[in-house]
CSV table of N, CA and C in Angstrom, one decimal:
chain,number,residue,atom,x,y,z
A,1,MET,N,208.2,121.1,169.8
A,1,MET,CA,207.5,120.3,170.8
A,1,MET,C,206.1,120.8,170.9
A,2,ASN,N,205.2,119.9,170.9
A,2,ASN,CA,203.8,120.4,171.0
A,2,ASN,C,203.4,120.6,172.5
A,3,SER,N,202.3,121.1,172.8
A,3,SER,CA,201.9,121.6,174.1
A,3,SER,C,201.7,120.5,175.1
A,4,ASP,N,201.5,119.3,174.8
A,4,ASP,CA,201.2,118.3,175.8
A,4,ASP,C,202.5,117.6,176.3
A,5,GLY,N,203.7,118.1,176.0
A,5,GLY,CA,204.9,117.6,176.5
A,5,GLY,C,205.5,116.4,175.8
A,6,TRP,N,204.9,116.0,174.7
A,6,TRP,CA,205.5,114.9,173.9
A,6,TRP,C,206.2,115.4,172.7
A,7,ASP,N,207.2,114.7,172.3
A,7,ASP,CA,208.0,115.0,171.1
A,7,ASP,C,208.5,113.7,170.5
A,8,ILE,N,208.6,113.7,169.2
A,8,ILE,CA,209.0,112.5,168.6
A,8,ILE,C,210.3,112.8,167.7
A,9,CYS,N,211.3,112.0,167.8
A,9,CYS,CA,212.5,112.1,167.0
A,9,CYS,C,212.3,111.2,165.8
A,10,VAL,N,212.3,111.8,164.6
A,10,VAL,CA,212.2,111.0,163.4
A,10,VAL,C,213.4,111.0,162.5
A,11,SER,N,214.6,111.1,163.1
A,11,SER,CA,215.8,111.1,162.4
A,11,SER,C,216.0,109.8,161.6
A,12,PRO,N,216.4,109.9,160.3
A,12,PRO,CA,216.6,108.7,159.6
A,12,PRO,C,217.8,107.9,160.0
A,13,HIS,N,218.6,108.4,160.9
A,13,HIS,CA,219.9,107.8,161.4
A,13,HIS,C,219.7,107.0,162.7
A,14,ARG,N,218.5,107.0,163.2
A,14,ARG,CA,218.3,106.2,164.4
A,14,ARG,C,216.9,105.8,164.6
A,15,PRO,N,216.6,104.9,165.4
A,15,PRO,CA,215.2,104.4,165.5
A,15,PRO,C,214.3,105.5,166.1
A,16,LEU,N,213.0,105.3,166.0
A,16,LEU,CA,212.0,106.2,166.5
A,16,LEU,C,212.1,106.3,168.0
A,17,HIS,N,212.2,107.5,168.5
A,17,HIS,CA,212.3,107.8,170.0
A,17,HIS,C,211.1,108.7,170.4
A,18,TRP,N,210.4,108.3,171.5
A,18,TRP,CA,209.4,109.2,172.0
A,18,TRP,C,210.0,109.9,173.2
A,19,TYR,N,209.8,111.2,173.3
A,19,TYR,CA,210.3,112.0,174.4
A,19,TYR,C,209.1,112.6,175.1
A,20,ALA,N,209.1,112.4,176.4
A,20,ALA,CA,208.0,113.0,177.2
A,20,ALA,C,208.7,113.8,178.4
A,21,ASP,N,208.2,115.0,178.6
A,21,ASP,CA,208.7,115.8,179.7
A,21,ASP,C,208.2,115.3,181.0
A,22,GLN,N,208.9,115.6,182.1
A,22,GLN,CA,208.6,115.1,183.4
A,22,GLN,C,208.3,113.6,183.5
A,23,SER,N,209.2,112.8,182.9
A,23,SER,CA,208.9,111.4,182.8
A,23,SER,C,210.2,110.6,183.1
A,24,CYS,N,210.0,109.4,183.5
A,24,CYS,CA,211.2,108.5,183.8
A,24,CYS,C,211.4,107.6,182.6
A,25,TYR,N,212.7,107.3,182.4
A,25,TYR,CA,213.2,106.5,181.3
A,25,TYR,C,214.1,105.4,181.9
A,26,TRP,N,214.0,104.2,181.3
A,26,TRP,CA,214.9,103.1,181.5
A,26,TRP,C,215.9,103.2,180.4
A,27,ILE,N,217.2,103.2,180.7
A,27,ILE,CA,218.3,103.3,179.7
A,27,ILE,C,219.2,102.1,179.8
A,28,THR,N,219.6,101.6,178.7
A,28,THR,CA,220.6,100.5,178.7
A,28,THR,C,221.6,101.0,177.6
A,29,GLY,N,222.9,101.0,178.0
A,29,GLY,CA,224.0,101.4,177.1
A,29,GLY,C,225.0,100.3,177.1
A,30,ALA,N,225.5,99.9,175.9
A,30,ALA,CA,226.5,98.8,175.8
A,30,ALA,C,227.7,99.2,174.9
A,31,THR,N,228.8,98.7,175.3
A,31,THR,CA,230.0,98.9,174.4
A,31,THR,C,229.9,98.0,173.2
A,32,LEU,N,230.6,98.4,172.1
A,32,LEU,CA,230.5,97.7,170.9
A,32,LEU,C,231.1,96.3,171.1
A,33,TYR,N,230.3,95.3,170.7
A,33,TYR,CA,230.6,93.9,170.8
A,33,TYR,C,230.8,93.5,172.3
A,34,HIS,N,230.2,94.2,173.2
A,34,HIS,CA,230.3,94.0,174.6
A,34,HIS,C,231.7,93.9,175.1
A,35,ALA,N,232.6,94.7,174.5
A,35,ALA,CA,234.0,94.7,174.9
A,35,ALA,C,234.1,95.2,176.3
A,36,PRO,N,234.9,94.5,177.2
A,36,PRO,CA,235.0,94.9,178.6
A,36,PRO,C,235.9,96.1,178.8
A,37,LEU,N,235.6,97.2,178.2
A,37,LEU,CA,236.4,98.4,178.2
A,37,LEU,C,236.4,99.1,179.5
A,38,GLN,N,235.5,98.8,180.4
A,38,GLN,CA,235.4,99.5,181.7
A,38,GLN,C,235.7,98.5,182.8
A,39,ARG,N,236.7,97.7,182.6
A,39,ARG,CA,237.0,96.7,183.6
A,39,ARG,C,237.6,97.3,184.8
A,40,SER,N,238.5,98.3,184.7
A,40,SER,CA,239.1,98.9,185.8
A,40,SER,C,238.2,99.8,186.6
A,41,ASP,N,238.4,99.8,187.9
A,41,ASP,CA,237.6,100.6,188.8
A,41,ASP,C,237.8,102.1,188.5
A,42,ALA,N,239.0,102.5,188.0
A,42,ALA,CA,239.3,103.9,187.7
A,42,ALA,C,238.4,104.3,186.5
A,43,ARG,N,238.2,103.5,185.5
A,43,ARG,CA,237.4,103.8,184.4
A,43,ARG,C,235.9,103.9,184.8
A,44,LYS,N,235.5,103.0,185.7
A,44,LYS,CA,234.1,103.0,186.2
A,44,LYS,C,233.9,104.3,186.9
A,45,GLN,N,234.9,104.7,187.7
A,45,GLN,CA,234.7,105.9,188.5
A,45,GLN,C,234.6,107.1,187.6
A,46,ARG,N,235.4,107.2,186.5
A,46,ARG,CA,235.4,108.3,185.6
A,46,ARG,C,234.0,108.3,184.9
A,47,PHE,N,233.5,107.1,184.5
A,47,PHE,CA,232.2,107.1,183.9
A,47,PHE,C,231.1,107.7,184.8
A,48,VAL,N,231.1,107.3,186.1
A,48,VAL,CA,230.2,107.8,187.1
A,48,VAL,C,230.3,109.3,187.2
A,49,GLU,N,231.5,109.8,187.3
A,49,GLU,CA,231.8,111.2,187.4
A,49,GLU,C,231.2,112.0,186.2
A,50,GLU,N,231.4,111.5,185.0
A,50,GLU,CA,230.9,112.1,183.8
A,50,GLU,C,229.4,112.1,183.8
A,51,MET,N,228.8,110.9,184.2
A,51,MET,CA,227.4,110.8,184.2
A,51,MET,C,226.8,111.8,185.2
A,52,LEU,N,227.4,112.0,186.3
A,52,LEU,CA,226.9,113.0,187.3
A,52,LEU,C,227.0,114.4,186.7
A,53,GLN,N,228.1,114.7,186.1
A,53,GLN,CA,228.3,116.1,185.5
A,53,GLN,C,227.3,116.3,184.4
A,54,ALA,N,227.1,115.3,183.5
A,54,ALA,CA,226.1,115.5,182.4
A,54,ALA,C,224.7,115.6,183.0
A,55,ALA,N,224.4,114.9,184.0
A,55,ALA,CA,223.1,115.0,184.6
A,55,ALA,C,222.8,116.4,185.1
A,56,GLN,N,223.8,117.0,185.7
A,56,GLN,CA,223.7,118.4,186.2
A,56,GLN,C,223.5,119.4,185.0
A,57,ALA,N,224.3,119.1,184.0
A,57,ALA,CA,224.3,120.0,182.8
A,57,ALA,C,222.9,120.0,182.0
A,58,TRP,N,222.3,118.8,182.0
A,58,TRP,CA,221.1,118.6,181.2
A,58,TRP,C,219.8,118.5,182.1
A,59,ALA,N,219.9,118.8,183.4
A,59,ALA,CA,218.7,118.7,184.3
A,59,ALA,C,218.1,117.3,184.3
A,60,VAL,N,219.0,116.3,184.5
A,60,VAL,CA,218.5,114.9,184.6
A,60,VAL,C,218.6,114.5,186.0
A,61,ASP,N,217.6,113.9,186.5
A,61,ASP,CA,217.6,113.3,187.9
A,61,ASP,C,218.0,111.8,187.7
A,62,LEU,N,219.2,111.4,188.2
A,62,LEU,CA,219.6,110.0,188.2
A,62,LEU,C,219.0,109.3,189.3
A,63,VAL,N,217.9,108.6,189.0
A,63,VAL,CA,217.1,107.9,190.0
A,63,VAL,C,217.9,106.7,190.5
A,64,GLY,N,218.5,106.0,189.6
A,64,GLY,CA,219.2,104.8,189.9
A,64,GLY,C,220.1,104.4,188.7
A,65,TRP,N,221.2,103.7,189.0
A,65,TRP,CA,222.1,103.2,187.9
A,65,TRP,C,222.9,102.1,188.4
A,66,THR,N,223.4,101.3,187.5
A,66,THR,CA,224.4,100.3,187.8
A,66,THR,C,225.3,100.2,186.5
A,67,LEU,N,226.6,100.0,186.8
A,67,LEU,CA,227.6,100.1,185.8
A,67,LEU,C,228.5,98.8,185.8
A,68,MET,N,228.6,98.1,184.7
A,68,MET,CA,229.5,97.0,184.6
A,68,MET,C,230.6,97.2,183.5
A,69,GLU,N,231.4,96.3,183.3
A,69,GLU,CA,232.5,96.5,182.4
A,69,GLU,C,232.2,96.7,180.9
A,70,HIS,N,231.0,96.2,180.5
A,70,HIS,CA,230.6,96.3,179.1
A,70,HIS,C,229.2,96.9,178.9
A,71,HIS,N,228.5,97.2,180.0
A,71,HIS,CA,227.2,97.9,179.8
A,71,HIS,C,226.7,98.5,181.1
A,72,TYR,N,225.7,99.3,181.0
A,72,TYR,CA,225.1,100.0,182.1
A,72,TYR,C,223.6,100.1,182.0
A,73,HIS,N,222.9,100.2,183.1
A,73,HIS,CA,221.5,100.5,183.1
A,73,HIS,C,221.3,101.7,184.0
A,74,ALA,N,220.3,102.5,183.7
A,74,ALA,CA,219.9,103.7,184.5
A,74,ALA,C,218.5,103.9,184.4
A,75,VAL,N,217.9,104.5,185.5
A,75,VAL,CA,216.6,105.0,185.5
A,75,VAL,C,216.8,106.5,185.7
A,76,LEU,N,216.3,107.3,184.7
A,76,LEU,CA,216.4,108.7,184.7
A,76,LEU,C,215.1,109.4,184.7
A,77,ARG,N,215.0,110.5,185.4
A,77,ARG,CA,213.8,111.4,185.4
A,77,ARG,C,214.2,112.6,184.6
A,78,MET,N,213.5,112.8,183.5
A,78,MET,CA,213.8,113.9,182.5
A,78,MET,C,212.8,115.0,182.7
A,79,GLU,N,213.4,116.2,183.1
A,79,GLU,CA,212.5,117.4,183.1
A,79,GLU,C,212.0,117.7,181.7
A,80,LEU,N,213.0,117.7,180.7
A,80,LEU,CA,212.7,117.9,179.3
A,80,LEU,C,213.1,116.6,178.6
A,81,GLY,N,212.1,115.8,178.1
A,81,GLY,CA,212.4,114.6,177.5
A,81,GLY,C,213.4,114.7,176.3
A,82,ARG,N,213.3,115.8,175.6
A,82,ARG,CA,214.2,116.0,174.4
A,82,ARG,C,215.7,116.1,174.8
A,83,ASN,N,216.0,116.3,176.1
A,83,ASN,CA,217.4,116.3,176.6
A,83,ASN,C,218.0,115.0,176.7
A,84,LEU,N,217.2,113.9,176.6
A,84,LEU,CA,217.7,112.6,176.8
A,84,LEU,C,218.9,112.2,175.8
A,85,PRO,N,218.7,112.4,174.5
A,85,PRO,CA,219.8,112.1,173.6
A,85,PRO,C,221.0,113.0,173.8
A,86,ARG,N,220.8,114.3,174.3
A,86,ARG,CA,221.9,115.2,174.6
A,86,ARG,C,222.7,114.7,175.8
A,87,PHE,N,222.0,114.3,176.8
A,87,PHE,CA,222.6,113.7,178.0
A,87,PHE,C,223.5,112.5,177.7
A,88,ILE,N,222.8,111.5,177.0
A,88,ILE,CA,223.6,110.3,176.6
A,88,ILE,C,224.7,110.6,175.7
A,89,GLY,N,224.5,111.5,174.7
A,89,GLY,CA,225.5,111.9,173.8
A,89,GLY,C,226.8,112.4,174.5
A,90,ARG,N,226.5,113.2,175.5
A,90,ARG,CA,227.7,113.8,176.3
A,90,ARG,C,228.4,112.7,177.0
A,91,VAL,N,227.6,111.8,177.7
A,91,VAL,CA,228.3,110.7,178.5
A,91,VAL,C,229.1,109.8,177.6
A,92,HIS,N,228.5,109.4,176.5
A,92,HIS,CA,229.2,108.5,175.6
A,92,HIS,C,230.4,109.1,174.9
A,93,THR,N,230.2,110.4,174.5
A,93,THR,CA,231.4,111.1,173.8
A,93,THR,C,232.5,111.3,174.7
A,94,LYS,N,232.3,111.8,175.9
A,94,LYS,CA,233.3,112.1,176.9
A,94,LYS,C,234.0,110.8,177.4
A,95,THR,N,233.2,109.8,177.7
A,95,THR,CA,233.9,108.6,178.2
A,95,THR,C,234.6,107.8,177.1
A,96,ALA,N,234.1,107.8,175.9
A,96,ALA,CA,234.8,107.2,174.8
A,96,ALA,C,236.1,107.9,174.5
A,97,THR,N,236.1,109.2,174.5
A,97,THR,CA,237.3,110.0,174.3
A,97,THR,C,238.4,109.7,175.4
A,98,LEU,N,238.0,109.6,176.6
A,98,LEU,CA,238.9,109.3,177.7
A,98,LEU,C,239.5,107.9,177.5
A,99,MET,N,238.6,106.9,177.2
A,99,MET,CA,239.1,105.5,177.0
A,99,MET,C,240.0,105.4,175.8
A,100,ASN,N,239.7,106.1,174.7
A,100,ASN,CA,240.5,106.0,173.6
A,100,ASN,C,241.9,106.7,173.8
A,101,ARG,N,241.9,107.8,174.5
A,101,ARG,CA,243.1,108.4,174.8
A,101,ARG,C,244.0,107.5,175.7
A,102,GLU,N,243.4,106.9,176.7
A,102,GLU,CA,244.2,106.0,177.5
A,102,GLU,C,244.8,104.8,176.8
A,103,ASP,N,243.9,104.3,175.8
A,103,ASP,CA,244.3,103.1,175.1
A,103,ASP,C,245.1,103.4,173.8
A,104,ASN,N,245.3,104.7,173.5
A,104,ASN,CA,246.0,105.1,172.3
A,104,ASN,C,245.3,104.5,171.1
A,105,THR,N,243.9,104.7,171.0
A,105,THR,CA,243.1,104.1,169.9
A,105,THR,C,242.2,105.2,169.4
A,106,ALA,N,242.7,106.3,169.0
A,106,ALA,CA,241.9,107.4,168.5
A,106,ALA,C,240.9,107.0,167.4
A,107,GLY,N,239.7,107.4,167.6
A,107,GLY,CA,238.7,107.1,166.6
A,107,GLY,C,238.0,105.8,166.8
A,108,ARG,N,238.4,104.9,167.7
A,108,ARG,CA,237.7,103.7,167.9
A,108,ARG,C,236.3,103.9,168.4
A,109,GLN,N,235.4,103.1,167.9
A,109,GLN,CA,234.0,103.2,168.4
A,109,GLN,C,233.9,102.4,169.7
A,110,VAL,N,233.5,103.1,170.8
A,110,VAL,CA,233.4,102.5,172.1
A,110,VAL,C,232.0,102.0,172.4
A,111,TRP,N,231.0,102.9,172.2
A,111,TRP,CA,229.7,102.6,172.5
A,111,TRP,C,228.9,102.1,171.3
A,112,ARG,N,228.2,101.0,171.4
A,112,ARG,CA,227.4,100.5,170.3
A,112,ARG,C,226.2,101.5,170.1
A,113,GLN,N,225.4,101.7,171.1
A,113,GLN,CA,224.3,102.6,171.1
A,113,GLN,C,223.6,102.5,172.4
A,114,TYR,N,222.5,103.2,172.6
A,114,TYR,CA,221.7,103.0,173.8
A,114,TYR,C,220.3,102.7,173.5
A,115,TRP,N,219.6,102.2,174.4
A,115,TRP,CA,218.2,101.9,174.3
A,115,TRP,C,217.4,102.6,175.4
A,116,ASP,N,216.3,103.2,175.0
A,116,ASP,CA,215.5,103.9,176.1
A,116,ASP,C,214.1,103.4,176.0
A,117,THR,N,213.5,103.3,177.2
A,117,THR,CA,212.1,102.9,177.3
A,117,THR,C,211.4,103.9,178.3
A,118,LEU,N,210.3,104.4,177.9
A,118,LEU,CA,209.5,105.3,178.8
A,118,LEU,C,208.9,104.4,179.8
A,119,ILE,N,209.1,104.7,181.1
A,119,ILE,CA,208.5,104.0,182.2
A,119,ILE,C,207.1,104.5,182.3
A,120,ARG,N,206.1,103.6,182.3
A,120,ARG,CA,204.7,104.0,182.2
A,120,ARG,C,203.9,103.7,183.5
A,121,SER,N,204.4,103.0,184.4
A,121,SER,CA,203.6,102.6,185.6
A,121,SER,C,204.6,102.5,186.8
A,122,GLU,N,204.0,102.5,188.0
A,122,GLU,CA,204.8,102.3,189.2
A,122,GLU,C,205.4,100.9,189.2
A,123,GLY,N,204.6,99.9,188.8
A,123,GLY,CA,205.1,98.5,188.7
A,123,GLY,C,206.3,98.4,187.7
A,124,ASP,N,206.2,99.0,186.6
A,124,ASP,CA,207.3,99.0,185.6
A,124,ASP,C,208.5,99.7,186.3
A,125,PHE,N,208.3,100.8,187.0
A,125,PHE,CA,209.4,101.5,187.6
A,125,PHE,C,210.2,100.5,188.6
A,126,TRP,N,209.4,99.9,189.5
A,126,TRP,CA,210.0,99.0,190.5
A,126,TRP,C,210.6,97.7,189.9
A,127,SER,N,210.1,97.2,188.8
A,127,SER,CA,210.7,96.0,188.2
A,127,SER,C,212.0,96.4,187.6
A,128,ARG,N,212.1,97.6,187.0
A,128,ARG,CA,213.4,98.1,186.5
A,128,ARG,C,214.4,98.3,187.6
A,129,ILE,N,214.0,98.9,188.7
A,129,ILE,CA,214.9,99.1,189.8
A,129,ILE,C,215.5,97.8,190.3
A,130,ASN,N,214.6,96.8,190.4
A,130,ASN,CA,215.0,95.4,190.9
A,130,ASN,C,215.9,94.8,189.9
A,131,TYR,N,215.6,94.9,188.6
A,131,TYR,CA,216.5,94.3,187.6
A,131,TYR,C,217.9,94.9,187.7
A,132,MET,N,217.9,96.2,187.8
A,132,MET,CA,219.2,97.0,187.8
A,132,MET,C,220.0,96.5,189.1
A,133,TRP,N,219.3,96.4,190.2
A,133,TRP,CA,220.0,96.1,191.4
A,133,TRP,C,220.6,94.7,191.4
A,134,ARG,N,219.9,93.7,190.7
A,134,ARG,CA,220.3,92.3,190.6
A,134,ARG,C,221.3,92.1,189.4
A,135,ASN,N,221.4,93.0,188.5
A,135,ASN,CA,222.1,92.7,187.3
A,135,ASN,C,223.6,92.3,187.5
A,136,PRO,N,224.3,93.0,188.4
A,136,PRO,CA,225.7,92.5,188.6
A,136,PRO,C,225.8,91.1,189.1
A,137,VAL,N,224.9,90.6,189.9
A,137,VAL,CA,224.8,89.2,190.3
A,137,VAL,C,224.6,88.3,189.1
A,138,LYS,N,223.6,88.7,188.3
A,138,LYS,CA,223.3,87.9,187.1
A,138,LYS,C,224.5,87.7,186.2
A,139,HIS,N,225.3,88.7,186.1
A,139,HIS,CA,226.5,88.7,185.2
A,139,HIS,C,227.7,88.1,185.9
A,140,GLY,N,227.6,87.7,187.2
A,140,GLY,CA,228.7,87.1,187.9
A,140,GLY,C,229.7,88.0,188.5
A,141,PHE,N,229.4,89.3,188.6
A,141,PHE,CA,230.4,90.2,189.2
A,141,PHE,C,230.5,90.2,190.7
A,142,CYS,N,229.4,89.7,191.3
A,142,CYS,CA,229.3,89.6,192.8
A,142,CYS,C,228.3,88.5,193.2
A,143,GLN,N,228.3,88.2,194.4
A,143,GLN,CA,227.3,87.2,194.9
A,143,GLN,C,226.0,87.9,195.4
A,144,GLU,N,226.1,89.1,195.9
A,144,GLU,CA,224.9,89.8,196.5
A,144,GLU,C,224.9,91.2,195.9
A,145,PRO,N,223.8,91.8,195.6
A,145,PRO,CA,223.7,93.1,195.0
A,145,PRO,C,224.5,94.2,195.8
A,146,ALA,N,224.4,94.1,197.2
A,146,ALA,CA,225.0,95.1,198.0
A,146,ALA,C,226.5,95.1,197.9
A,147,GLU,N,227.1,94.0,197.4
A,147,GLU,CA,228.6,93.9,197.2
A,147,GLU,C,229.1,94.8,196.1
A,148,TRP,N,228.3,95.1,195.1
A,148,TRP,CA,228.7,95.8,193.9
A,148,TRP,C,228.8,97.3,194.1
A,149,PRO,N,230.0,97.8,194.1
A,149,PRO,CA,230.2,99.2,194.4
A,149,PRO,C,229.7,100.2,193.3
A,150,TRP,N,229.4,99.7,192.1
A,150,TRP,CA,229.1,100.5,191.0
A,150,TRP,C,227.6,100.6,190.7
A,151,THR,N,226.8,100.6,191.8
A,151,THR,CA,225.3,100.8,191.8
A,151,THR,C,225.0,101.8,192.8
A,152,ASN,N,224.2,102.8,192.4
A,152,ASN,CA,223.9,103.8,193.5
A,152,ASN,C,222.8,103.4,194.4
């Protein structure tokens, strides 16, 4: 990592990612083929618990998140930007393992991938928070954002 807090991942196995220290990121993660693998409340709760544990392990501040049966959105503040793939890797690995164990489908790919965007302005930050808050309504899971229990 160079001295200005920026780092670039140039792995040939995934798209180019910019990592910035002390920065906020918008994250979207989706299950493969948008399969509704987290339909049950118990699975959603386990995802949330794992996300909280991973955040503590990798010094991630979970600013906001919402979780649905086939995807999630989160706004994260990263102390060290390079920890972003480690944080997501842990969440996806642990939750996929739990789901596959419950469904007796060892080796099944659960998560398609994740997308991250560096938040660059206060306006961008608040538009993401608003989008996240309204997303369960958009997808028909509830009538009002406050009704959805899987948003912090």
